[in-house]
């Protein structure tokens, strides 16, 4: 569980973030106009990193919740605990962010059950309030509070689709994979590999993207490239590094894995 | 009577075989040349196989003589692929096709052997293309950023759309090394396409031909640029060899740079080639070929061009210089001794087939152009439409028509490069991800990217004209809807099962416009079911196991009123709540949830005549495989087909109702599915949306299998048909149904993303993948 102390959620050093387009401008505008943010994009495309950067830029604390299907409303809003015979109320991360005018980032929102996520609705429209039922309290969000969700719209389970009614309350930012030169820059920076090495990794990623029809819903993400690069930088032979970080993680289909392996061995 | 069954028969002399044949085929039915042909075919067979085949002749001959002859032609290559004990099953498949679909289909079935039977590899045949086509195809698609068809041929080559490769490779003794050669050959052909081997035009052809000499000034009627270039040479084949060689060096150098791993892995192969090639001698280009192989074997970066001919070329010519390679070709030709024979090129270079490539490319270019424009226009449509809503779009409105020549604000943007780039080598680097239109960058979806890639490969740039046409088309779509033909006017119908139809021009419904009929299918017998179940038994077994696991997905959920265990979190919270003076929750238990899938699915199959042949058959197989797998899952599901003609007769065919058990009747109905009439997609979608909406389930899935061409006999076609089908899907969504479309076709993709929405469809360009992918898709969708 994330820290209860809001001070610990401030980001003090500038995170490395390489802008893809004008996402920062849009996000700042959304903040200014108190409109919640929906980050769309495949996994590992920089959504979390972007939120860190945004929080740093705004000087607001960032409270991140990774959603999963066991997440309960209490996990978000808060609960009473017993301490030394006394009951104490403990703010959940969402409440914490609302109370202190922070940014609450619900990562992978579709993983949470729908009955859990209803609590964000009054926060997401212009009421901007959070009812804390157990305390009989309704918290009004200060201007600095911002709600952000992330969601991966890729070809995936219909069970996990985001409802249009939810979606329409947000400003949606699409963070796809960055353009090749930018992506190479990121990989080089994060993994500590040379520009050429990073470029080659990006080329590999490109080969694996766009194979949806062939049964690969998502290609290698920036994150995977960074993993591969990190292994390479620590001396692991490139083919092996790519195999363990990329081909084996992308699919279980033997033919696809084999084909990706062939791409790797063509490049390295 | 069947002497062939005697296990002792080992001698296979001509007479003996003739005797065997005579025992099977009444003499009167066979004329002498037929007999000879049969014997010839039999003699070519491995002696181990002769008696097996003879037996099959006895089965096929009485059915059809021509089928039998066709079978004999096909059986030899087939036996390289089939295990002996699979032969009988294969023949059953052939006969089944013949009886249900005729000789042509049966022939196709035979030719398609690879897709029906997993080939067994044998040492003596080496590695078969058919065995590795899947992997190689995926590899190439990734590397090239666009799909290529892979086909077998005696020589490697390409027509710029298909890549031809040998049927089998046995250069090395193990599969892995042979695969590497396949990979090299395929990559090299791709590099040829990238390098513009089949150059169709050069900038300033007159200028080039003026430099080449008077022979090139003469009028020619050839419409193929390469022909115009080669024909004036006294020995065109020499010029072609030079040209091909220069391209080979260029392509290999490109591969060294792009795919260094492949090139270094291939070194042993190049070394082997070098060792096995005859001493260089005096034949023309022999020394160059040898030097090339040596450099490749040593892993040295290639310099262009190699050997003694290099002095004829101008080193300062840029690689991407359009004309350079032609000038070099001519210069080398000039210096060549015109009498010396031509050395054979290294095998991997393959063949140069100008005519074939030209034809294919012509056809393909138009196709791609159309698809690209169409798809792009739909892509930019929302923007245009919105600006109209805002009333802010007069500048693109009809009063101020688009100016096709004001190309300045339209340019191709390559990632990281704001300027339009016409530099083939540079733009070759990355996918084409955006185009710029009115200073707005438009992101291309993956299909557009692929088309863009193909256009870039073909033309070296993305013509302005394409962008202009798309912009115009988009403008036309939103402003001049009246231009498209209107479906016949008529009166609303009365009766049951009437459905509205969406008329995009009036942005409203035509009420009670279509009449839908539910029909039964008579189950058919035949061998389709047993053949399919046998052919796919491996897949079915695997799927059943997978689906089984999805079913027995156990999950613990907390905060329940009763259950197997205490939910400690909930309990603690309740105690705390109580202390705080709040009513404590009674949901304090954890319960194991067994089958909470609660999913109802309806498979809706396009039975229009456009799905005839390959689609029809494989869709049936896929349904059968799917149904088998579903049995181990326990989800409720229904299967229906649809077709029809005109708005008065939209038909749906009941294969399996939601509550009906799966069994031989359902199997028989699947087998009986056959192509019918047209594809009016709206009514069946609306009909089954209504039906599904009435089903009590957590998730309701409508899975539509189609070739993606909504079209009816009347004017239900084009944009009208697309918009109505699209609208019907949107209506389904509003009813809380999840539509998912699986489109199977080679080319229908241009408007498909508009029709089926961004997420809810999947395009399959190879129907053979369907039996495998359909359950796969279902699994991903529902977990
Ligand atoms: N635009 C970017 N700038 C800097 N780093 C990035 C960027 N995009 C991706 N990364 C890198 O990729 C990694 C994965 O990104 P992350 O933000 O965790 O992805 P997501 O939240 O979308 O799954 C990050 O840790 C970071 O190293
Ligand atoms: Mg993340």
CSV table of N, CA and C in Angstrom, one decimal, chain B residues 621-734:
chain,number,residue,atom,x,y,z
B,621,UNK,N,-14.7,-25.5,-41.5
B,621,UNK,CA,-13.8,-26.2,-40.6
B,621,UNK,C,-13.6,-25.4,-39.3
B,622,UNK,N,-13.5,-24.1,-39.4
B,622,UNK,CA,-13.3,-23.3,-38.2
B,622,UNK,C,-14.4,-23.4,-37.2
B,623,UNK,N,-15.6,-23.4,-37.8
B,623,UNK,CA,-16.8,-23.6,-36.9
B,623,UNK,C,-16.8,-24.9,-36.2
B,624,UNK,N,-16.4,-25.9,-36.9
B,624,UNK,CA,-16.4,-27.2,-36.3
B,624,UNK,C,-15.3,-27.3,-35.2
B,625,UNK,N,-14.1,-26.8,-35.5
B,625,UNK,CA,-13.1,-26.8,-34.5
B,625,UNK,C,-13.5,-26.0,-33.3
B,626,UNK,N,-14.1,-24.8,-33.6
B,626,UNK,CA,-14.6,-23.9,-32.5
B,626,UNK,C,-15.6,-24.6,-31.6
B,627,UNK,N,-16.6,-25.3,-32.3
B,627,UNK,CA,-17.6,-25.9,-31.6
B,627,UNK,C,-17.1,-27.0,-30.7
B,628,UNK,N,-16.1,-27.8,-31.2
B,628,UNK,CA,-15.5,-28.8,-30.4
B,628,UNK,C,-14.8,-28.2,-29.2
B,629,UNK,N,-14.1,-27.1,-29.4
B,629,UNK,CA,-13.4,-26.5,-28.3
B,629,UNK,C,-14.5,-25.9,-27.3
B,630,UNK,N,-15.5,-25.4,-27.8
B,630,UNK,CA,-16.5,-24.8,-26.9
B,630,UNK,C,-17.2,-25.8,-26.0
B,631,UNK,N,-17.2,-27.0,-26.5
B,631,UNK,CA,-17.8,-28.1,-25.7
B,631,UNK,C,-17.1,-28.2,-24.3
B,632,UNK,N,-15.8,-28.0,-24.3
B,632,UNK,CA,-15.1,-28.2,-23.1
B,632,UNK,C,-15.1,-26.9,-22.3
B,633,UNK,N,-15.7,-25.9,-22.8
B,633,UNK,CA,-15.7,-24.6,-22.0
B,633,UNK,C,-17.1,-24.4,-21.3
B,634,UNK,N,-18.1,-24.7,-22.0
B,634,UNK,CA,-19.4,-24.6,-21.3
B,634,UNK,C,-20.1,-23.2,-21.5
B,635,UNK,N,-19.5,-22.3,-22.3
B,635,UNK,CA,-20.2,-21.1,-22.6
B,635,UNK,C,-21.4,-21.4,-23.4
B,636,UNK,N,-22.5,-20.6,-23.3
B,636,UNK,CA,-23.6,-20.8,-24.2
B,636,UNK,C,-23.2,-20.2,-25.5
B,637,UNK,N,-23.6,-20.9,-26.6
B,637,UNK,CA,-23.3,-20.3,-27.9
B,637,UNK,C,-24.3,-20.7,-28.9
B,638,UNK,N,-24.4,-19.9,-29.9
B,638,UNK,CA,-25.3,-20.2,-31.1
B,638,UNK,C,-24.5,-20.0,-32.3
B,639,UNK,N,-24.9,-20.7,-33.4
B,639,UNK,CA,-24.3,-20.4,-34.7
B,639,UNK,C,-25.4,-20.2,-35.7
B,640,UNK,N,-25.2,-19.2,-36.5
B,640,UNK,CA,-26.2,-18.9,-37.6
B,640,UNK,C,-25.4,-18.5,-38.8
B,641,UNK,N,-26.0,-18.7,-39.9
B,641,UNK,CA,-25.4,-18.2,-41.2
B,641,UNK,C,-26.4,-17.1,-41.7
B,642,UNK,N,-25.9,-16.3,-42.6
B,642,UNK,CA,-26.8,-15.3,-43.2
B,642,UNK,C,-26.5,-15.1,-44.6
B,643,UNK,N,-27.5,-14.7,-45.4
B,643,UNK,CA,-27.3,-14.4,-46.8
B,643,UNK,C,-28.7,-13.7,-47.2
B,644,UNK,N,-29.0,-13.8,-48.4
B,644,UNK,CA,-30.2,-13.2,-48.9
B,644,UNK,C,-30.2,-12.4,-50.1
B,645,UNK,N,-31.3,-12.0,-50.5
B,645,UNK,CA,-31.3,-11.2,-51.8
B,645,UNK,C,-32.4,-10.1,-51.6
B,646,UNK,N,-32.1,-8.9,-51.8
B,646,UNK,CA,-33.0,-7.8,-51.7
B,646,UNK,C,-33.5,-7.6,-50.3
B,647,UNK,N,-34.1,-6.5,-50.1
B,647,UNK,CA,-34.5,-6.1,-48.7
B,647,UNK,C,-35.7,-7.0,-48.3
B,648,UNK,N,-36.4,-7.6,-49.2
B,648,UNK,CA,-37.5,-8.4,-48.9
B,648,UNK,C,-37.2,-9.8,-48.5
B,649,UNK,N,-35.9,-10.2,-48.7
B,649,UNK,CA,-35.6,-11.6,-48.4
B,649,UNK,C,-34.2,-11.7,-47.8
B,650,UNK,N,-34.1,-11.3,-46.5
B,650,UNK,CA,-32.8,-11.4,-45.8
B,650,UNK,C,-32.9,-12.7,-45.1
B,651,UNK,N,-32.0,-13.6,-45.3
B,651,UNK,CA,-32.2,-14.9,-44.7
B,651,UNK,C,-31.2,-15.2,-43.7
B,652,UNK,N,-31.6,-15.9,-42.6
B,652,UNK,CA,-30.6,-16.4,-41.6
B,652,UNK,C,-30.9,-17.9,-41.4
B,653,UNK,N,-29.8,-18.6,-41.3
B,653,UNK,CA,-29.9,-20.1,-41.3
B,653,UNK,C,-29.4,-20.6,-39.9
B,654,UNK,N,-30.3,-21.4,-39.3
B,654,UNK,CA,-30.1,-21.8,-38.0
B,654,UNK,C,-29.1,-23.0,-38.0
B,655,UNK,N,-28.0,-22.9,-37.4
B,655,UNK,CA,-27.1,-24.1,-37.3
B,655,UNK,C,-27.1,-24.6,-35.9
B,656,UNK,N,-27.1,-23.7,-35.0
B,656,UNK,CA,-27.2,-24.2,-33.6
B,656,UNK,C,-27.9,-23.0,-32.8
B,657,UNK,N,-28.9,-23.4,-32.1
B,657,UNK,CA,-29.6,-22.4,-31.3
B,657,UNK,C,-28.8,-22.3,-30.0
B,658,UNK,N,-29.0,-21.2,-29.2
B,658,UNK,CA,-28.3,-21.0,-28.0
B,658,UNK,C,-28.4,-22.2,-27.0
B,659,UNK,N,-29.6,-22.7,-26.9
B,659,UNK,CA,-29.8,-23.8,-25.9
B,659,UNK,C,-29.7,-25.2,-26.5
B,660,UNK,N,-29.5,-25.3,-27.8
B,660,UNK,CA,-29.4,-26.6,-28.4
B,660,UNK,C,-28.1,-27.3,-28.1
B,661,UNK,N,-28.1,-28.6,-27.8
B,661,UNK,CA,-26.8,-29.2,-27.6
B,661,UNK,C,-26.1,-29.5,-28.9
B,662,UNK,N,-24.8,-29.5,-28.7
B,662,UNK,CA,-23.9,-29.8,-29.9
B,662,UNK,C,-23.9,-31.3,-30.1
B,663,UNK,N,-24.1,-31.7,-31.4
B,663,UNK,CA,-24.1,-33.1,-31.6
B,663,UNK,C,-24.1,-33.3,-33.1
B,664,UNK,N,-24.4,-34.5,-33.5
B,664,UNK,CA,-24.3,-34.8,-34.9
B,664,UNK,C,-25.2,-34.0,-35.8
B,665,UNK,N,-26.3,-33.6,-35.3
B,665,UNK,CA,-27.2,-32.7,-36.1
B,665,UNK,C,-26.6,-31.4,-36.4
B,666,UNK,N,-26.0,-30.8,-35.3
B,666,UNK,CA,-25.3,-29.5,-35.5
B,666,UNK,C,-24.1,-29.7,-36.5
B,667,UNK,N,-23.4,-30.7,-36.2
B,667,UNK,CA,-22.3,-31.0,-37.1
B,667,UNK,C,-22.7,-31.1,-38.6
B,668,UNK,N,-23.8,-31.8,-38.8
B,668,UNK,CA,-24.3,-32.0,-40.1
B,668,UNK,C,-24.7,-30.7,-40.7
B,669,UNK,N,-25.3,-29.8,-39.9
B,669,UNK,CA,-25.7,-28.5,-40.4
B,669,UNK,C,-24.4,-27.6,-40.8
B,670,UNK,N,-23.4,-27.8,-40.0
B,670,UNK,CA,-22.2,-27.1,-40.3
B,670,UNK,C,-21.7,-27.6,-41.7
B,671,UNK,N,-21.7,-28.9,-41.8
B,671,UNK,CA,-21.2,-29.5,-43.1
B,671,UNK,C,-22.1,-29.0,-44.2
B,672,UNK,N,-23.3,-28.7,-43.9
B,672,UNK,CA,-24.2,-28.4,-45.0
B,672,UNK,C,-24.2,-26.9,-45.4
B,673,UNK,N,-23.5,-26.1,-44.7
B,673,UNK,CA,-23.4,-24.7,-45.0
B,673,UNK,C,-22.8,-24.5,-46.4
B,674,UNK,N,-23.4,-23.7,-47.2
B,674,UNK,CA,-22.8,-23.5,-48.5
B,674,UNK,C,-23.1,-22.0,-48.9
B,675,UNK,N,-22.3,-21.5,-49.8
B,675,UNK,CA,-22.5,-20.2,-50.2
B,675,UNK,C,-23.9,-20.0,-50.9
B,676,UNK,N,-24.5,-18.9,-50.5
B,676,UNK,CA,-25.8,-18.6,-51.1
B,676,UNK,C,-25.8,-17.3,-51.9
B,677,UNK,N,-26.5,-16.3,-51.5
B,677,UNK,CA,-26.6,-15.1,-52.4
B,677,UNK,C,-25.8,-13.9,-51.9
B,678,UNK,N,-26.4,-12.9,-51.4
B,678,UNK,CA,-25.7,-11.6,-51.2
B,678,UNK,C,-25.5,-11.4,-49.7
B,679,UNK,N,-24.9,-10.2,-49.4
B,679,UNK,CA,-24.6,-9.9,-48.1
B,679,UNK,C,-25.2,-8.6,-47.7
B,680,UNK,N,-26.4,-8.7,-47.2
B,680,UNK,CA,-27.0,-7.5,-46.6
B,680,UNK,C,-26.8,-7.6,-45.1
B,681,UNK,N,-25.8,-6.9,-44.6
B,681,UNK,CA,-25.4,-7.2,-43.2
B,681,UNK,C,-26.3,-6.7,-42.1
B,682,UNK,N,-26.9,-5.5,-42.5
B,682,UNK,CA,-27.7,-4.9,-41.5
B,682,UNK,C,-28.8,-5.7,-40.8
B,683,UNK,N,-29.7,-6.3,-41.6
B,683,UNK,CA,-30.8,-7.1,-41.0
B,683,UNK,C,-30.3,-8.2,-40.0
B,684,UNK,N,-29.4,-9.1,-40.5
B,684,UNK,CA,-29.0,-10.1,-39.5
B,684,UNK,C,-28.4,-9.6,-38.2
B,685,UNK,N,-27.6,-8.5,-38.4
B,685,UNK,CA,-27.0,-8.0,-37.2
B,685,UNK,C,-28.0,-7.4,-36.2
B,686,UNK,N,-29.0,-6.8,-36.8
B,686,UNK,CA,-30.1,-6.2,-35.9
B,686,UNK,C,-30.9,-7.4,-35.3
B,687,UNK,N,-31.2,-8.4,-36.1
B,687,UNK,CA,-32.0,-9.5,-35.7
B,687,UNK,C,-31.3,-10.2,-34.5
B,688,UNK,N,-30.0,-10.5,-34.7
B,688,UNK,CA,-29.3,-11.2,-33.6
B,688,UNK,C,-29.0,-10.3,-32.4
B,689,UNK,N,-28.8,-9.0,-32.6
B,689,UNK,CA,-28.6,-8.1,-31.5
B,689,UNK,C,-29.8,-8.2,-30.6
B,690,UNK,N,-31.0,-8.2,-31.2
B,690,UNK,CA,-32.2,-8.3,-30.5
B,690,UNK,C,-32.3,-9.6,-29.7
B,691,UNK,N,-32.0,-10.7,-30.4
B,691,UNK,CA,-32.0,-12.0,-29.8
B,691,UNK,C,-31.1,-12.0,-28.6
B,692,UNK,N,-29.8,-11.6,-28.9
B,692,UNK,CA,-28.8,-11.6,-27.8
B,692,UNK,C,-29.2,-10.8,-26.6
B,693,UNK,N,-29.8,-9.6,-26.9
B,693,UNK,CA,-30.2,-8.7,-25.9
B,693,UNK,C,-31.1,-9.4,-24.9
B,694,UNK,N,-31.9,-10.3,-25.4
B,694,UNK,CA,-32.9,-11.0,-24.5
B,694,UNK,C,-32.2,-12.1,-23.8
B,695,UNK,N,-31.0,-12.4,-24.0
B,695,UNK,CA,-30.3,-13.5,-23.3
B,695,UNK,C,-29.7,-13.0,-22.0
B,696,UNK,N,-30.0,-13.7,-21.0
B,696,UNK,CA,-29.5,-13.4,-19.6
B,696,UNK,C,-28.1,-13.8,-19.5
B,697,UNK,N,-27.1,-12.8,-19.6
B,697,UNK,CA,-25.7,-13.2,-19.5
B,697,UNK,C,-24.9,-11.9,-19.1
B,698,UNK,N,-23.8,-12.1,-18.5
B,698,UNK,CA,-23.0,-11.0,-18.1
B,698,UNK,C,-22.4,-10.4,-19.4
B,699,UNK,N,-21.9,-11.2,-20.3
B,699,UNK,CA,-21.3,-10.7,-21.5
B,699,UNK,C,-22.0,-11.4,-22.7
B,700,UNK,N,-22.4,-10.6,-23.6
B,700,UNK,CA,-23.0,-11.1,-24.8
B,700,UNK,C,-22.1,-10.7,-26.0
B,701,UNK,N,-21.7,-11.7,-26.7
B,701,UNK,CA,-20.7,-11.5,-27.8
B,701,UNK,C,-21.4,-11.9,-29.1
B,702,UNK,N,-21.2,-11.0,-30.1
B,702,UNK,CA,-21.7,-11.3,-31.4
B,702,UNK,C,-20.5,-11.3,-32.3
B,703,UNK,N,-20.1,-12.5,-32.7
B,703,UNK,CA,-18.9,-12.7,-33.5
B,703,UNK,C,-19.3,-13.0,-34.9
B,704,UNK,N,-18.9,-12.0,-35.8
B,704,UNK,CA,-19.3,-12.1,-37.2
B,704,UNK,C,-18.1,-12.5,-38.0
B,705,UNK,N,-18.3,-13.5,-38.8
B,705,UNK,CA,-17.3,-14.0,-39.7
B,705,UNK,C,-17.7,-13.6,-41.1
B,706,UNK,N,-16.9,-12.8,-41.8
B,706,UNK,CA,-17.3,-12.4,-43.1
B,706,UNK,C,-16.1,-12.0,-44.0
B,707,UNK,N,-16.3,-11.9,-45.2
B,707,UNK,CA,-15.2,-11.4,-46.1
B,707,UNK,C,-15.3,-9.9,-46.1
B,708,UNK,N,-16.2,-9.3,-45.4
B,708,UNK,CA,-16.2,-7.9,-45.2
B,708,UNK,C,-16.7,-7.1,-46.4
B,709,UNK,N,-17.6,-7.7,-47.2
B,709,UNK,CA,-18.1,-6.9,-48.3
B,709,UNK,C,-19.6,-6.9,-48.3
B,710,UNK,N,-20.2,-5.9,-47.5
B,710,UNK,CA,-21.6,-5.9,-47.5
B,710,UNK,C,-22.1,-5.4,-48.9
B,711,UNK,N,-23.0,-6.2,-49.4
B,711,UNK,CA,-23.5,-5.9,-50.8
B,711,UNK,C,-24.7,-6.7,-51.1
B,712,UNK,N,-25.7,-6.1,-51.7
B,712,UNK,CA,-26.9,-6.9,-52.0
B,712,UNK,C,-27.1,-6.7,-53.5
B,713,UNK,N,-28.1,-7.4,-54.0
B,713,UNK,CA,-28.5,-7.4,-55.4
B,713,UNK,C,-29.0,-6.0,-55.8
B,714,UNK,N,-29.7,-5.4,-54.9
B,714,UNK,CA,-30.2,-4.1,-55.3
B,714,UNK,C,-29.1,-3.0,-55.0
B,715,UNK,N,-29.5,-1.8,-54.7
B,715,UNK,CA,-28.4,-0.8,-54.5
B,715,UNK,C,-27.8,-0.8,-53.1
B,716,UNK,N,-28.0,-1.9,-52.4
B,716,UNK,CA,-27.3,-2.0,-51.1
B,716,UNK,C,-25.9,-2.3,-51.4
B,717,UNK,N,-25.1,-1.3,-51.6
B,717,UNK,CA,-23.7,-1.5,-51.9
B,717,UNK,C,-22.9,-0.3,-51.5
B,718,UNK,N,-21.6,-0.4,-51.7
B,718,UNK,CA,-20.7,0.8,-51.5
B,718,UNK,C,-21.0,1.5,-50.2
B,719,UNK,N,-21.0,2.8,-50.2
B,719,UNK,CA,-21.0,3.5,-49.0
B,719,UNK,C,-22.3,3.3,-48.2
B,720,UNK,N,-23.4,3.2,-48.9
B,720,UNK,CA,-24.7,2.9,-48.3
B,720,UNK,C,-24.7,1.7,-47.4
B,721,UNK,N,-24.2,0.6,-48.0
B,721,UNK,CA,-24.1,-0.7,-47.4
B,721,UNK,C,-23.1,-0.6,-46.2
B,722,UNK,N,-22.0,0.0,-46.4
B,722,UNK,CA,-21.0,0.1,-45.3
B,722,UNK,C,-21.6,0.9,-44.1
B,723,UNK,N,-22.3,2.0,-44.5
B,723,UNK,CA,-22.8,2.8,-43.4
B,723,UNK,C,-23.9,2.1,-42.6
B,724,UNK,N,-24.8,1.4,-43.4
B,724,UNK,CA,-25.9,0.7,-42.7
B,724,UNK,C,-25.3,-0.4,-41.8
B,725,UNK,N,-24.3,-1.2,-42.3
B,725,UNK,CA,-23.8,-2.2,-41.5
B,725,UNK,C,-23.1,-1.7,-40.3
B,726,UNK,N,-22.4,-0.6,-40.5
B,726,UNK,CA,-21.7,0.1,-39.4
B,726,UNK,C,-22.7,0.5,-38.3
B,727,UNK,N,-23.8,1.1,-38.8
B,727,UNK,CA,-24.8,1.6,-37.9
B,727,UNK,C,-25.4,0.4,-37.1
B,728,UNK,N,-25.6,-0.7,-37.8
B,728,UNK,CA,-26.2,-1.8,-37.1
B,728,UNK,C,-25.3,-2.3,-36.0
B,729,UNK,N,-24.0,-2.2,-36.2
B,729,UNK,CA,-23.1,-2.6,-35.2
B,729,UNK,C,-23.1,-1.7,-34.0
B,730,UNK,N,-23.2,-0.4,-34.3
B,730,UNK,CA,-23.3,0.6,-33.2
B,730,UNK,C,-24.6,0.4,-32.4
B,731,UNK,N,-25.7,0.1,-33.1
B,731,UNK,CA,-26.9,-0.2,-32.4
B,731,UNK,C,-26.7,-1.4,-31.5
B,732,UNK,N,-26.0,-2.4,-32.0
B,732,UNK,CA,-25.7,-3.6,-31.2
B,732,UNK,C,-25.0,-3.2,-29.9
B,733,UNK,N,-24.0,-2.4,-30.0
B,733,UNK,CA,-23.2,-1.9,-28.9
B,733,UNK,C,-24.1,-1.2,-27.9
B,734,UNK,N,-25.0,-0.4,-28.4
B,734,UNK,CA,-25.9,0.3,-27.5
B,734,UNK,C,-26.8,-0.6,-26.7
